[in-house]
Amino acid sequence: MLSVVTMIDKKTILENIPEAIDKIAYPKLGRRNSGKVRDWYIRNNLRILITTDRVSAFDKVVGTVPFRGAVLNKLSQFWFEKTRDIVANHMIGITDPNVMLVSECQALPVEVIVRGHITGVTQTSIWKMYSEGQRIIYGIKFPEGLVKNQKLKKPVITPTTRATGPGGHDEPITAAEIIKKKLVPPNIWRQIEKVARDLFERGTKICQKGGFILADTKYEFGLSKNGKLTLIDEIHTPDSSRLWLKKTYRERFKKGQEVENYDKEIMRIWFKERGYSGKGKAPEIPDSLKVQIATRYMEVYEKITGEKFIIDLKVPPKERILENLSMLI
Ligand SMILES: Nc1ncnc2c1ncn2[C@@H]1O[C@H](COP(=O)(O)OP(=O)(O)OP(=O)(O)O)[C@@H](O)[C@H]1O
Ligand SMILES: [Mg+2]
């Protein structure tokens, strides 16, 4: 079958702003479920996971950016394939640039954050706590004299509980508390710690080849139907990770300057500068910023995977998704 694959330039992004995917409603598949970024339908033991173009910042949906969902979905696909030997994952296959067919798991109630660098300004970030004088953070002892954005001697695992309900926030928790509160069985938690370190090491190596530092990242795990530890959700995307430009990191760090972010941070900064941090009405993202975000996300995809980001634009994205979903019935 002949299909039109298109390389995405700035003009194409601008033209596609009104086509950005805000949600995918397809009642024939049953009830639509949605998180901040994804919509999904459950069919038997399968989850049809649709990554929309919705943008979330400060735990709120604040707009859409064209092609963002496809980048996130295709990048996760790349990483799931590259890490299969470390841990089983939920991916069965991709049925559209925005859709992944996954096995439905029982999600574990913790998010597993691995950090190779000390940074961040939110309540769960280790730089925030360290700069306020704490030295035992997430049950881990940190040495004196660390500076913002510094590389840690060895990556640390800083779990959080998963926020429940709309607008809920994740809370820091220690490994000991996870066991004590029986959030995760001890043998599974030990397995998670090992797997998370190995995933982070693999991620760091592959990102470096693409010119990025994987400063930190978040993993979500679940148990499959037969109780097997399974990596779920997304992996090593610019939404779930901090990606810094390697080329300028050392120079900037030495001078005490901020690093160059290629992740969600660009959006957080823009909103913060306008006084928005999750409360009240979010300011509308201007087209110029949408173009910048889409361009950055595609650049990340291309540098990490070594492949061009191409997409079929013969049919408008929403229509294309619905057409591809109809084949799953
Ligand atoms: N295979 C799976 N089995 C069960 N749950 C899954 C699986 N894969 C992903 N999930 C869950 O599906 C949801 C995906 O939606 P989404 O990413 O929009 O959620 P969110 O966490 O609210 O948003 P954000 O990523 O902005 O924090 C998450 O709650 C995630 O934990
Ligand atoms: Mg999520």
mmCIF file with all atom_site columns, N, CA and C and ligand atoms in Angstrom, residues 36-38 111 218 220 233-234, ligand 2:
data_model
loop_
_atom_site.group_PDB
_atom_site.id
_atom_site.type_symbol
_atom_site.label_atom_id
_atom_site.label_alt_id
_atom_site.label_comp_id
_atom_site.label_asym_id
_atom_site.label_entity_id
_atom_site.label_seq_id
_atom_site.pdbx_PDB_ins_code
_atom_site.Cartn_x
_atom_site.Cartn_y
_atom_site.Cartn_z
_atom_site.occupancy
_atom_site.B_iso_or_equiv
_atom_site.pdbx_formal_charge
_atom_site.auth_seq_id
_atom_site.auth_comp_id
_atom_site.auth_asym_id
_atom_site.auth_atom_id
_atom_site.pdbx_PDB_model_num
ATOM   1  N  N  . LYS A 1 36  ? -3.470 12.166 32.506 1.00 0.00 ? 36  LYS A N  1
ATOM   2  C  CA . LYS A 1 36  ? -3.248 13.528 32.025 1.00 0.00 ? 36  LYS A CA 1
ATOM   3  C  C  . LYS A 1 36  ? -2.849 13.520 30.550 1.00 0.00 ? 36  LYS A C  1
ATOM   4  N  N  . VAL A 1 37  ? -2.029 12.585 30.172 1.00 0.00 ? 37  VAL A N  1
ATOM   5  C  CA . VAL A 1 37  ? -1.509 12.573 28.800 1.00 0.00 ? 37  VAL A CA 1
ATOM   6  C  C  . VAL A 1 37  ? -2.152 11.481 27.939 1.00 0.00 ? 37  VAL A C  1
ATOM   7  N  N  . ARG A 1 38  ? -2.481 10.345 28.563 1.00 0.00 ? 38  ARG A N  1
ATOM   8  C  CA . ARG A 1 38  ? -2.946 9.198  27.785 1.00 0.00 ? 38  ARG A CA 1
ATOM   9  C  C  . ARG A 1 38  ? -4.441 8.909  27.954 1.00 0.00 ? 38  ARG A C  1
ATOM   10 N  N  . GLU A 1 111 ? 6.255  5.067  42.295 1.00 0.00 ? 111 GLU A N  1
ATOM   11 C  CA . GLU A 1 111 ? 6.989  5.453  41.097 1.00 0.00 ? 111 GLU A CA 1
ATOM   12 C  C  . GLU A 1 111 ? 8.461  5.345  41.465 1.00 0.00 ? 111 GLU A C  1
ATOM   13 N  N  . LYS A 1 218 ? 12.007 8.375  35.549 1.00 0.00 ? 218 LYS A N  1
ATOM   14 C  CA . LYS A 1 218 ? 10.996 7.703  36.372 1.00 0.00 ? 218 LYS A CA 1
ATOM   15 C  C  . LYS A 1 218 ? 10.542 6.413  35.699 1.00 0.00 ? 218 LYS A C  1
ATOM   16 N  N  . GLU A 1 220 ? 7.752  3.072  35.972 1.00 0.00 ? 220 GLU A N  1
ATOM   17 C  CA . GLU A 1 220 ? 6.579  2.504  36.622 1.00 0.00 ? 220 GLU A CA 1
ATOM   18 C  C  . GLU A 1 220 ? 6.588  1.011  36.350 1.00 0.00 ? 220 GLU A C  1
ATOM   19 N  N  . ASP A 1 233 ? 3.834  1.708  31.329 1.00 0.00 ? 233 ASP A N  1
ATOM   20 C  CA . ASP A 1 233 ? 3.739  3.142  31.040 1.00 0.00 ? 233 ASP A CA 1
ATOM   21 C  C  . ASP A 1 233 ? 4.703  3.569  29.935 1.00 0.00 ? 233 ASP A C  1
ATOM   22 N  N  . GLU A 1 234 ? 5.644  4.438  30.245 1.00 0.00 ? 234 GLU A N  1
ATOM   23 C  CA . GLU A 1 234 ? 6.569  4.954  29.229 1.00 0.00 ? 234 GLU A CA 1
ATOM   24 C  C  . GLU A 1 234 ? 7.985  4.808  29.772 1.00 0.00 ? 234 GLU A C  1
HETATM 25 MG MG . MG  B 2 .   ? 2.133  9.001  33.101 1.00 0.00 ? 2   MG  B MG 1
#
